[in-house]
Amino acid sequence: MPAPTSPADLFRHSLRLLLDKDIPAWVALWAEDGVMEFPFAPDGWPRRLEGKEAVAAYMHHYPDHIDLHDFPELRIHQTTDPQTVVVEMRGVGRLVESDAPFDMTYIAVVTVRDGHFTSYRDYWNPLAVQEPGADFTGSSR
């Protein structure tokens, strides 16, 4: 079954894949030259990933560290560009290593072209990654 092509539907679909821990299918939603940015990333964490391969490497071990259970608060706002949405969401679950609760609020600006993510700016709280077990990126912290 092909992925949805509207930005809002594609984003909702991507969240279902994250909850299913299907990282290869999530990465398949990306354009080959897609860019993922983390403007608030702390020192030692990546701030910009260029290309589907870099996104795949970044997300590869995500389910081994963060066990997402739900996105209980999701708001998707259309912008004046029909291919771009602004997303407000909250992800909840647990940190696998410590079994501590995981609760993160995000704002993302996401652009979709031809049914694939081309730009994803992820504004998340860098203080949350100070918890043991939250670092799934292999950062140098």
mmCIF file of N, CA and C in Angstrom:
data_model
loop_
_atom_site.group_PDB
_atom_site.id
_atom_site.type_symbol
_atom_site.label_atom_id
_atom_site.label_comp_id
_atom_site.label_asym_id
_atom_site.label_seq_id
_atom_site.Cartn_x
_atom_site.Cartn_y
_atom_site.Cartn_z
ATOM 1 N N MET A 1 0.850 -1.177 0.000
ATOM 2 C CA MET A 1 0.000 0.000 0.000
ATOM 3 C C MET A 1 0.900 1.247 0.000
ATOM 4 N N PRO A 2 0.709 2.139 -0.952
ATOM 5 C CA PRO A 2 1.558 3.334 -1.006
ATOM 6 C C PRO A 2 1.272 4.284 0.157
ATOM 7 N N ALA A 3 2.294 5.027 0.519
ATOM 8 C CA ALA A 3 2.149 6.024 1.586
ATOM 9 C C ALA A 3 1.278 7.171 1.074
ATOM 10 N N PRO A 4 0.558 7.835 1.963
ATOM 11 C CA PRO A 4 -0.230 9.005 1.569
ATOM 12 C C PRO A 4 0.687 10.110 1.039
ATOM 13 N N THR A 5 0.118 10.992 0.244
ATOM 14 C CA THR A 5 0.949 12.037 -0.351
ATOM 15 C C THR A 5 0.706 13.424 0.225
ATOM 16 N N SER A 6 -0.439 13.687 0.863
ATOM 17 C CA SER A 6 -0.614 15.016 1.446
ATOM 18 C C SER A 6 0.304 15.131 2.658
ATOM 19 N N PRO A 7 0.844 16.313 2.904
ATOM 20 C CA PRO A 7 1.761 16.451 4.046
ATOM 21 C C PRO A 7 1.157 15.988 5.376
ATOM 22 N N ALA A 8 -0.075 16.367 5.664
ATOM 23 C CA ALA A 8 -0.690 15.983 6.943
ATOM 24 C C ALA A 8 -0.879 14.473 7.032
ATOM 25 N N ASP A 9 -1.382 13.863 5.953
ATOM 26 C CA ASP A 9 -1.600 12.415 5.977
ATOM 27 C C ASP A 9 -0.279 11.645 6.033
ATOM 28 N N LEU A 10 0.724 12.127 5.296
ATOM 29 C CA LEU A 10 2.026 11.481 5.334
ATOM 30 C C LEU A 10 2.622 11.569 6.735
ATOM 31 N N PHE A 11 2.462 12.722 7.375
ATOM 32 C CA PHE A 11 3.000 12.873 8.723
ATOM 33 C C PHE A 11 2.301 11.923 9.695
ATOM 34 N N ARG A 12 0.969 11.853 9.636
ATOM 35 C CA ARG A 12 0.238 10.909 10.507
ATOM 36 C C ARG A 12 0.699 9.476 10.270
ATOM 37 N N HIS A 13 0.872 9.121 8.998
ATOM 38 C CA HIS A 13 1.354 7.785 8.642
ATOM 39 C C HIS A 13 2.749 7.544 9.246
ATOM 40 N N SER A 14 3.611 8.550 9.193
ATOM 41 C CA SER A 14 4.961 8.398 9.735
ATOM 42 C C SER A 14 4.933 8.142 11.241
ATOM 43 N N LEU A 15 4.006 8.771 11.940
ATOM 44 C CA LEU A 15 3.886 8.535 13.379
ATOM 45 C C LEU A 15 3.447 7.105 13.669
ATOM 46 N N ARG A 16 2.528 6.583 12.861
ATOM 47 C CA ARG A 16 2.116 5.182 13.051
ATOM 48 C C ARG A 16 3.313 4.243 12.866
ATOM 49 N N LEU A 17 4.155 4.546 11.872
ATOM 50 C CA LEU A 17 5.340 3.713 11.646
ATOM 51 C C LEU A 17 6.305 3.785 12.823
ATOM 52 N N LEU A 18 6.473 4.966 13.412
ATOM 53 C CA LEU A 18 7.334 5.090 14.591
ATOM 54 C C LEU A 18 6.773 4.292 15.763
ATOM 55 N N LEU A 19 5.466 4.354 15.968
ATOM 56 C CA LEU A 19 4.854 3.577 17.046
ATOM 57 C C LEU A 19 5.002 2.077 16.808
ATOM 58 N N ASP A 20 4.978 1.682 15.527
ATOM 59 C CA ASP A 20 5.174 0.262 15.173
ATOM 60 C C ASP A 20 6.649 -0.130 15.185
ATOM 61 N N LYS A 21 7.526 0.844 15.411
ATOM 62 C CA LYS A 21 8.974 0.642 15.427
ATOM 63 C C LYS A 21 9.492 0.139 14.073
ATOM 64 N N ASP A 22 8.828 0.567 13.013
ATOM 65 C CA ASP A 22 9.200 0.187 11.657
ATOM 66 C C ASP A 22 10.056 1.300 11.047
ATOM 67 N N ILE A 23 11.301 1.361 11.494
ATOM 68 C CA ILE A 23 12.209 2.427 11.057
ATOM 69 C C ILE A 23 12.504 2.337 9.555
ATOM 70 N N PRO A 24 12.719 1.156 8.972
ATOM 71 C CA PRO A 24 12.935 1.120 7.517
ATOM 72 C C PRO A 24 11.760 1.714 6.727
ATOM 73 N N ALA A 25 10.539 1.430 7.126
ATOM 74 C CA ALA A 25 9.376 2.010 6.427
ATOM 75 C C ALA A 25 9.304 3.517 6.665
ATOM 76 N N TRP A 26 9.677 3.972 7.868
ATOM 77 C CA TRP A 26 9.693 5.408 8.153
ATOM 78 C C TRP A 26 10.721 6.102 7.269
ATOM 79 N N VAL A 27 11.902 5.522 7.153
ATOM 80 C CA VAL A 27 12.953 6.102 6.315
ATOM 81 C C VAL A 27 12.524 6.103 4.847
ATOM 82 N N ALA A 28 11.768 5.115 4.424
ATOM 83 C CA ALA A 28 11.305 5.043 3.033
ATOM 84 C C ALA A 28 10.405 6.222 2.658
ATOM 85 N N LEU A 29 9.879 6.940 3.649
ATOM 86 C CA LEU A 29 9.040 8.111 3.383
ATOM 87 C C LEU A 29 9.867 9.331 2.987
ATOM 88 N N TRP A 30 11.174 9.223 3.034
ATOM 89 C CA TRP A 30 12.070 10.353 2.770
ATOM 90 C C TRP A 30 12.497 10.410 1.313
ATOM 91 N N ALA A 31 12.606 11.626 0.781
ATOM 92 C CA ALA A 31 13.223 11.840 -0.522
ATOM 93 C C ALA A 31 14.717 11.560 -0.392
ATOM 94 N N GLU A 32 15.338 11.132 -1.471
ATOM 95 C CA GLU A 32 16.771 10.819 -1.440
ATOM 96 C C GLU A 32 17.593 11.995 -0.932
ATOM 97 N N ASP A 33 17.184 13.215 -1.284
ATOM 98 C CA ASP A 33 17.943 14.408 -0.885
ATOM 99 C C ASP A 33 17.275 15.170 0.259
ATOM 100 N N GLY A 34 16.400 14.491 1.003
ATOM 101 C CA GLY A 34 15.713 15.128 2.124
ATOM 102 C C GLY A 34 16.683 15.607 3.198
ATOM 103 N N VAL A 35 16.287 16.663 3.900
ATOM 104 C CA VAL A 35 17.132 17.252 4.945
ATOM 105 C C VAL A 35 16.345 17.284 6.247
ATOM 106 N N MET A 36 16.960 16.778 7.314
ATOM 107 C CA MET A 36 16.376 16.839 8.648
ATOM 108 C C MET A 36 17.269 17.724 9.499
ATOM 109 N N GLU A 37 16.644 18.709 10.166
ATOM 110 C CA GLU A 37 17.404 19.654 10.976
ATOM 111 C C GLU A 37 16.888 19.668 12.410
ATOM 112 N N PHE A 38 17.800 19.923 13.331
ATOM 113 C CA PHE A 38 17.497 20.002 14.759
ATOM 114 C C PHE A 38 18.070 21.317 15.286
ATOM 115 N N PRO A 39 17.353 22.425 15.123
ATOM 116 C CA PRO A 39 17.895 23.732 15.513
ATOM 117 C C PRO A 39 18.278 23.849 16.986
ATOM 118 N N PHE A 40 17.649 23.073 17.861
ATOM 119 C CA PHE A 40 17.935 23.177 19.290
ATOM 120 C C PHE A 40 18.815 22.040 19.801
ATOM 121 N N ALA A 41 19.444 21.284 18.914
ATOM 122 C CA ALA A 41 20.271 20.153 19.342
ATOM 123 C C ALA A 41 21.410 20.629 20.245
ATOM 124 N N PRO A 42 21.656 19.910 21.338
ATOM 125 C CA PRO A 42 22.768 20.291 22.213
ATOM 126 C C PRO A 42 24.111 19.970 21.558
ATOM 127 N N ASP A 43 25.171 20.513 22.119
ATOM 128 C CA ASP A 43 26.518 20.231 21.616
ATOM 129 C C ASP A 43 26.743 18.726 21.568
ATOM 130 N N GLY A 44 27.361 18.285 20.492
ATOM 131 C CA GLY A 44 27.660 16.869 20.335
ATOM 132 C C GLY A 44 26.580 16.091 19.615
ATOM 133 N N TRP A 45 25.422 16.673 19.438
ATOM 134 C CA TRP A 45 24.324 16.038 18.708
ATOM 135 C C TRP A 45 24.275 16.621 17.304
ATOM 136 N N PRO A 46 23.842 15.831 16.328
ATOM 137 C CA PRO A 46 23.769 16.366 14.969
ATOM 138 C C PRO A 46 22.739 17.487 14.870
ATOM 139 N N ARG A 47 23.062 18.488 14.080
ATOM 140 C CA ARG A 47 22.138 19.601 13.842
ATOM 141 C C ARG A 47 21.501 19.521 12.467
ATOM 142 N N ARG A 48 22.144 18.799 11.544
ATOM 143 C CA ARG A 48 21.635 18.720 10.182
ATOM 144 C C ARG A 48 22.019 17.358 9.584
ATOM 145 N N LEU A 49 21.030 16.690 9.035
ATOM 146 C CA LEU A 49 21.249 15.427 8.339
ATOM 147 C C LEU A 49 20.876 15.653 6.879
ATOM 148 N N GLU A 50 21.779 15.361 5.988
ATOM 149 C CA GLU A 50 21.531 15.589 4.571
ATOM 150 C C GLU A 50 21.423 14.252 3.854
ATOM 151 N N GLY A 51 20.234 13.979 3.312
ATOM 152 C CA GLY A 51 20.000 12.777 2.530
ATOM 153 C C GLY A 51 19.354 11.663 3.327
ATOM 154 N N LYS A 52 18.643 10.831 2.600
ATOM 155 C CA LYS A 52 17.923 9.701 3.198
ATOM 156 C C LYS A 52 18.864 8.772 3.958
ATOM 157 N N GLU A 53 20.059 8.551 3.414
ATOM 158 C CA GLU A 53 21.020 7.661 4.068
ATOM 159 C C GLU A 53 21.423 8.186 5.452
ATOM 160 N N ALA A 54 21.639 9.487 5.572
ATOM 161 C CA ALA A 54 22.005 10.084 6.863
ATOM 162 C C ALA A 54 20.841 9.991 7.854
ATOM 163 N N VAL A 55 19.626 10.188 7.371
ATOM 164 C CA VAL A 55 18.448 10.062 8.232
ATOM 165 C C VAL A 55 18.324 8.618 8.719
ATOM 166 N N ALA A 56 18.544 7.666 7.821
ATOM 167 C CA ALA A 56 18.466 6.242 8.189
ATOM 168 C C ALA A 56 19.494 5.894 9.256
ATOM 169 N N ALA A 57 20.715 6.369 9.094
ATOM 170 C CA ALA A 57 21.761 6.083 10.080
ATOM 171 C C ALA A 57 21.409 6.684 11.441
ATOM 172 N N TYR A 58 20.863 7.891 11.428
ATOM 173 C CA TYR A 58 20.483 8.570 12.664
ATOM 174 C C TYR A 58 19.380 7.807 13.406
ATOM 175 N N MET A 59 18.399 7.310 12.672
ATOM 176 C CA MET A 59 17.226 6.671 13.274
ATOM 177 C C MET A 59 17.382 5.173 13.517
ATOM 178 N N HIS A 60 18.442 4.576 13.014
ATOM 179 C CA HIS A 60 18.597 3.121 13.038
ATOM 180 C C HIS A 60 18.356 2.499 14.417
ATOM 181 N N HIS A 61 18.924 3.070 15.458
ATOM 182 C CA HIS A 61 18.827 2.468 16.796
ATOM 183 C C HIS A 61 17.756 3.109 17.682
ATOM 184 N N TYR A 62 16.951 3.978 17.112
ATOM 185 C CA TYR A 62 15.933 4.689 17.897
ATOM 186 C C TYR A 62 15.081 3.747 18.759
ATOM 187 N N PRO A 63 14.490 2.668 18.200
ATOM 188 C CA PRO A 63 13.626 1.808 19.035
ATOM 189 C C PRO A 63 14.365 1.057 20.135
ATOM 190 N N ASP A 64 15.691 0.940 20.013
ATOM 191 C CA ASP A 64 16.465 0.277 21.065
ATOM 192 C C ASP A 64 16.652 1.166 22.284
ATOM 193 N N HIS A 65 16.362 2.454 22.120
ATOM 194 C CA HIS A 65 16.592 3.416 23.196
ATOM 195 C C HIS A 65 15.317 4.093 23.675
ATOM 196 N N ILE A 66 14.413 4.368 22.740
ATOM 197 C CA ILE A 66 13.148 5.031 23.097
ATOM 198 C C ILE A 66 11.993 4.170 22.612
ATOM 199 N N ASP A 67 11.173 3.736 23.561
ATOM 200 C CA ASP A 67 9.999 2.920 23.268
ATOM 201 C C ASP A 67 8.783 3.841 23.274
ATOM 202 N N LEU A 68 8.424 4.322 22.094
ATOM 203 C CA LEU A 68 7.276 5.232 21.983
ATOM 204 C C LEU A 68 5.974 4.458 22.143
ATOM 205 N N HIS A 69 5.047 5.028 22.891
ATOM 206 C CA HIS A 69 3.744 4.405 23.104
ATOM 207 C C HIS A 69 2.611 5.161 22.433
ATOM 208 N N ASP A 70 2.747 6.485 22.323
ATOM 209 C CA ASP A 70 1.621 7.264 21.807
ATOM 210 C C ASP A 70 2.071 8.687 21.478
ATOM 211 N N PHE A 71 1.277 9.335 20.659
ATOM 212 C CA PHE A 71 1.387 10.768 20.396
ATOM 213 C C PHE A 71 0.034 11.368 20.783
ATOM 214 N N PRO A 72 -0.183 11.585 22.092
ATOM 215 C CA PRO A 72 -1.524 11.945 22.568
ATOM 216 C C PRO A 72 -1.983 13.345 22.186
ATOM 217 N N GLU A 73 -1.074 14.203 21.854
ATOM 218 C CA GLU A 73 -1.451 15.571 21.494
ATOM 219 C C GLU A 73 -0.825 15.882 20.143
ATOM 220 N N LEU A 74 -1.633 15.848 19.108
ATOM 221 C CA LEU A 74 -1.146 16.087 17.756
ATOM 222 C C LEU A 74 -2.007 17.157 17.108
ATOM 223 N N ARG A 75 -1.364 18.220 16.675
ATOM 224 C CA ARG A 75 -2.046 19.280 15.925
ATOM 225 C C ARG A 75 -1.221 19.557 14.683
ATOM 226 N N ILE A 76 -1.870 19.481 13.535
ATOM 227 C CA ILE A 76 -1.198 19.743 12.269
ATOM 228 C C ILE A 76 -1.823 20.987 11.660
ATOM 229 N N HIS A 77 -0.983 21.982 11.412
ATOM 230 C CA HIS A 77 -1.447 23.270 10.882
ATOM 231 C C HIS A 77 -0.979 23.425 9.438
ATOM 232 N N GLN A 78 -1.908 23.743 8.571
ATOM 233 C CA GLN A 78 -1.564 24.023 7.182
ATOM 234 C C GLN A 78 -0.927 25.405 7.094
ATOM 235 N N THR A 79 -0.003 25.582 6.162
ATOM 236 C CA THR A 79 0.637 26.875 5.961
ATOM 237 C C THR A 79 0.204 27.433 4.602
ATOM 238 N N THR A 80 0.715 28.585 4.246
ATOM 239 C CA THR A 80 0.381 29.161 2.938
ATOM 240 C C THR A 80 0.997 28.348 1.802
ATOM 241 N N ASP A 81 2.014 27.540 2.087
ATOM 242 C CA ASP A 81 2.567 26.596 1.108
ATOM 243 C C ASP A 81 1.835 25.271 1.302
ATOM 244 N N PRO A 82 1.065 24.809 0.331
ATOM 245 C CA PRO A 82 0.280 23.590 0.524
ATOM 246 C C PRO A 82 1.115 22.332 0.777
ATOM 247 N N GLN A 83 2.416 22.398 0.515
ATOM 248 C CA GLN A 83 3.287 21.242 0.746
ATOM 249 C C GLN A 83 3.978 21.281 2.111
ATOM 250 N N THR A 84 3.719 22.339 2.897
ATOM 251 C CA THR A 84 4.382 22.495 4.191
ATOM 252 C C THR A 84 3.349 22.563 5.306
ATOM 253 N N VAL A 85 3.606 21.818 6.376
ATOM 254 C CA VAL A 85 2.765 21.850 7.569
ATOM 255 C C VAL A 85 3.636 22.171 8.777
ATOM 256 N N VAL A 86 2.998 22.730 9.791
ATOM 257 C CA VAL A 86 3.633 22.922 11.095
ATOM 258 C C VAL A 86 2.920 21.981 12.049
ATOM 259 N N VAL A 87 3.685 21.185 12.749
ATOM 260 C CA VAL A 87 3.123 20.147 13.610
ATOM 261 C C VAL A 87 3.499 20.438 15.060
ATOM 262 N N GLU A 88 2.493 20.383 15.918
ATOM 263 C CA GLU A 88 2.708 20.411 17.369
ATOM 264 C C GLU A 88 2.349 19.023 17.858
ATOM 265 N N MET A 89 3.226 18.423 18.640
ATOM 266 C CA MET A 89 2.918 17.073 19.119
ATOM 267 C C MET A 89 3.674 16.770 20.398
ATOM 268 N N ARG A 90 3.210 15.747 21.041
ATOM 269 C CA ARG A 90 3.836 15.239 22.254
ATOM 270 C C ARG A 90 4.012 13.744 22.067
ATOM 271 N N GLY A 91 5.217 13.256 22.293
ATOM 272 C CA GLY A 91 5.491 11.826 22.238
ATOM 273 C C GLY A 91 5.715 11.299 23.637
ATOM 274 N N VAL A 92 5.077 10.181 23.957
ATOM 275 C CA VAL A 92 5.233 9.577 25.283
ATOM 276 C C VAL A 92 5.600 8.104 25.133
ATOM 277 N N GLY A 93 6.338 7.618 26.114
ATOM 278 C CA GLY A 93 6.750 6.232 26.143
ATOM 279 C C GLY A 93 7.698 6.018 27.292
ATOM 280 N N ARG A 94 8.776 5.281 27.015
ATOM 281 C CA ARG A 94 9.756 5.017 28.068
ATOM 282 C C ARG A 94 11.134 4.912 27.453
ATOM 283 N N LEU A 95 12.138 5.199 28.272
ATOM 284 C CA LEU A 95 13.519 4.991 27.871
ATOM 285 C C LEU A 95 13.856 3.527 28.145
ATOM 286 N N VAL A 96 14.294 2.812 27.152
ATOM 287 C CA VAL A 96 14.512 1.375 27.259
ATOM 288 C C VAL A 96 15.558 1.039 28.317
ATOM 289 N N GLU A 97 16.689 1.750 28.317
ATOM 290 C CA GLU A 97 17.794 1.429 29.231
ATOM 291 C C GLU A 97 17.413 1.575 30.702
ATOM 292 N N SER A 98 16.728 2.651 31.035
ATOM 293 C CA SER A 98 16.438 2.940 32.442
ATOM 294 C C SER A 98 14.994 2.649 32.838
ATOM 295 N N ASP A 99 14.143 2.410 31.865
ATOM 296 C CA ASP A 99 12.706 2.240 32.066
ATOM 297 C C ASP A 99 12.043 3.511 32.598
ATOM 298 N N ALA A 100 12.750 4.635 32.499
ATOM 299 C CA ALA A 100 12.186 5.923 32.921
ATOM 300 C C ALA A 100 11.165 6.391 31.892
ATOM 301 N N PRO A 101 10.195 7.172 32.329
ATOM 302 C CA PRO A 101 9.219 7.694 31.379
ATOM 303 C C PRO A 101 9.879 8.626 30.357
ATOM 304 N N PHE A 102 9.360 8.593 29.155
ATOM 305 C CA PHE A 102 9.781 9.511 28.098
ATOM 306 C C PHE A 102 8.574 10.367 27.756
ATOM 307 N N ASP A 103 8.752 11.680 27.785
ATOM 308 C CA ASP A 103 7.660 12.606 27.497
ATOM 309 C C ASP A 103 8.281 13.840 26.852
ATOM 310 N N MET A 104 8.089 13.992 25.557
ATOM 311 C CA MET A 104 8.742 15.058 24.808
ATOM 312 C C MET A 104 7.704 15.826 23.994
ATOM 313 N N THR A 105 7.811 17.137 24.053
ATOM 314 C CA THR A 105 6.974 18.004 23.231
ATOM 315 C C THR A 105 7.806 18.485 22.049
ATOM 316 N N TYR A 106 7.213 18.451 20.882
ATOM 317 C CA TYR A 106 7.909 18.823 19.654
ATOM 318 C C TYR A 106 7.097 19.851 18.878
ATOM 319 N N ILE A 107 7.795 20.644 18.118
ATOM 320 C CA ILE A 107 7.202 21.418 17.032
ATOM 321 C C ILE A 107 8.066 21.108 15.821
ATOM 322 N N ALA A 108 7.423 20.783 14.716
ATOM 323 C CA ALA A 108 8.160 20.448 13.498
ATOM 324 C C ALA A 108 7.587 21.234 12.329
ATOM 325 N N VAL A 109 8.467 21.650 11.450
ATOM 326 C CA VAL A 109 8.076 22.271 10.188
ATOM 327 C C VAL A 109 8.486 21.284 9.114
ATOM 328 N N VAL A 110 7.483 20.766 8.391
ATOM 329 C CA VAL A 110 7.701 19.637 7.492
ATOM 330 C C VAL A 110 7.227 19.980 6.086
ATOM 331 N N THR A 111 8.085 19.714 5.105
ATOM 332 C CA THR A 111 7.723 19.924 3.706
ATOM 333 C C THR A 111 7.774 18.590 2.976
ATOM 334 N N VAL A 112 6.755 18.370 2.149
ATOM 335 C CA VAL A 112 6.605 17.134 1.386
ATOM 336 C C VAL A 112 6.540 17.479 -0.095
ATOM 337 N N ARG A 113 7.255 16.730 -0.889
ATOM 338 C CA ARG A 113 7.168 16.848 -2.348
ATOM 339 C C ARG A 113 7.043 15.437 -2.912
ATOM 340 N N ASP A 114 6.115 15.265 -3.819
ATOM 341 C CA ASP A 114 5.925 13.966 -4.486
ATOM 342 C C ASP A 114 5.779 12.821 -3.480
ATOM 343 N N GLY A 115 5.085 13.093 -2.366
ATOM 344 C CA GLY A 115 4.803 12.048 -1.387
ATOM 345 C C GLY A 115 5.953 11.652 -0.489
ATOM 346 N N HIS A 116 7.020 12.468 -0.439
ATOM 347 C CA HIS A 116 8.170 12.172 0.422
ATOM 348 C C HIS A 116 8.579 13.411 1.203
ATOM 349 N N PHE A 117 9.112 13.183 2.404
ATOM 350 C CA PHE A 117 9.649 14.283 3.190
ATOM 351 C C PHE A 117 10.883 14.845 2.480
ATOM 352 N N THR A 118 10.895 16.158 2.291
ATOM 353 C CA THR A 118 12.079 16.805 1.712
ATOM 354 C C THR A 118 12.767 17.700 2.736
ATOM 355 N N SER A 119 12.008 18.195 3.700
ATOM 356 C CA SER A 119 12.568 19.042 4.748
ATOM 357 C C SER A 119 11.787 18.793 6.029
ATOM 358 N N TYR A 120 12.520 18.608 7.120
ATOM 359 C CA TYR A 120 11.890 18.330 8.413
ATOM 360 C C TYR A 120 12.747 19.032 9.455
ATOM 361 N N ARG A 121 12.256 20.163 9.953
ATOM 362 C CA ARG A 121 12.948 20.879 11.034
ATOM 363 C C ARG A 121 12.263 20.493 12.337
ATOM 364 N N ASP A 122 12.994 19.848 13.211
ATOM 365 C CA ASP A 122 12.469 19.263 14.435
ATOM 366 C C ASP A 122 12.935 20.090 15.634
ATOM 367 N N TYR A 123 11.998 20.815 16.229
ATOM 368 C CA TYR A 123 12.297 21.655 17.397
ATOM 369 C C TYR A 123 11.887 20.890 18.645
ATOM 370 N N TRP A 124 12.852 20.279 19.325
ATOM 371 C CA TRP A 124 12.582 19.492 20.525
ATOM 372 C C TRP A 124 13.419 20.029 21.677
ATOM 373 N N ASN A 125 13.057 19.606 22.859
ATOM 374 C CA ASN A 125 13.680 20.109 24.083
ATOM 375 C C ASN A 125 14.995 19.378 24.357
ATOM 376 N N PRO A 126 16.126 20.053 24.225
ATOM 377 C CA PRO A 126 17.408 19.373 24.440
ATOM 378 C C PRO A 126 17.636 18.949 25.891
ATOM 379 N N LEU A 127 16.926 19.506 26.835
ATOM 380 C CA LEU A 127 17.102 19.099 28.237
ATOM 381 C C LEU A 127 16.649 17.661 28.457
ATOM 382 N N ALA A 128 15.719 17.181 27.645
ATOM 383 C CA ALA A 128 15.196 15.827 27.834
ATOM 384 C C ALA A 128 16.238 14.759 27.552
ATOM 385 N N VAL A 129 17.245 15.050 26.745
ATOM 386 C CA VAL A 129 18.242 14.030 26.416
ATOM 387 C C VAL A 129 19.323 13.901 27.484
ATOM 388 N N GLN A 130 19.178 14.612 28.562
ATOM 389 C CA GLN A 130 20.117 14.446 29.675
ATOM 390 C C GLN A 130 19.798 13.204 30.490
ATOM 391 N N GLU A 131 18.635 12.593 30.251
ATOM 392 C CA GLU A 131 18.267 11.358 30.946
ATOM 393 C C GLU A 131 19.160 10.215 30.450
ATOM 394 N N PRO A 132 19.620 9.327 31.346
ATOM 395 C CA PRO A 132 20.390 8.174 30.894
ATOM 396 C C PRO A 132 19.557 7.330 29.926
ATOM 397 N N GLY A 133 20.183 6.911 28.827
ATOM 398 C CA GLY A 133 19.493 6.062 27.871
ATOM 399 C C GLY A 133 18.784 6.817 26.759
ATOM 400 N N ALA A 134 18.807 8.145 26.791
ATOM 401 C CA ALA A 134 18.102 8.900 25.772
ATOM 402 C C ALA A 134 18.931 9.106 24.520
ATOM 403 N N ASP A 135 20.227 8.896 24.590
ATOM 404 C CA ASP A 135 21.106 9.182 23.462
ATOM 405 C C ASP A 135 21.180 7.988 22.520
ATOM 406 N N PHE A 136 20.380 8.013 21.461
ATOM 407 C CA PHE A 136 20.392 6.946 20.477
ATOM 408 C C PHE A 136 21.212 7.318 19.249
ATOM 409 N N THR A 137 21.824 8.509 19.258
ATOM 410 C CA THR A 137 22.499 9.000 18.060
ATOM 411 C C THR A 137 23.975 8.669 18.012
ATOM 412 N N GLY A 138 24.533 8.163 19.103
ATOM 413 C CA GLY A 138 25.970 7.940 19.146
ATOM 414 C C GLY A 138 26.733 9.262 19.198
ATOM 415 N N SER A 139 26.126 10.261 19.824
ATOM 416 C CA SER A 139 26.765 11.578 19.889
ATOM 417 C C SER A 139 28.014 11.509 20.763
ATOM 418 N N SER A 140 28.779 12.562 20.699
ATOM 419 C CA SER A 140 30.047 12.575 21.439
ATOM 420 C C SER A 140 29.928 13.176 22.825
ATOM 421 N N ARG A 141 28.711 13.349 23.322
ATOM 422 C CA ARG A 141 28.541 13.943 24.639
ATOM 423 C C ARG A 141 29.208 13.090 25.698
#
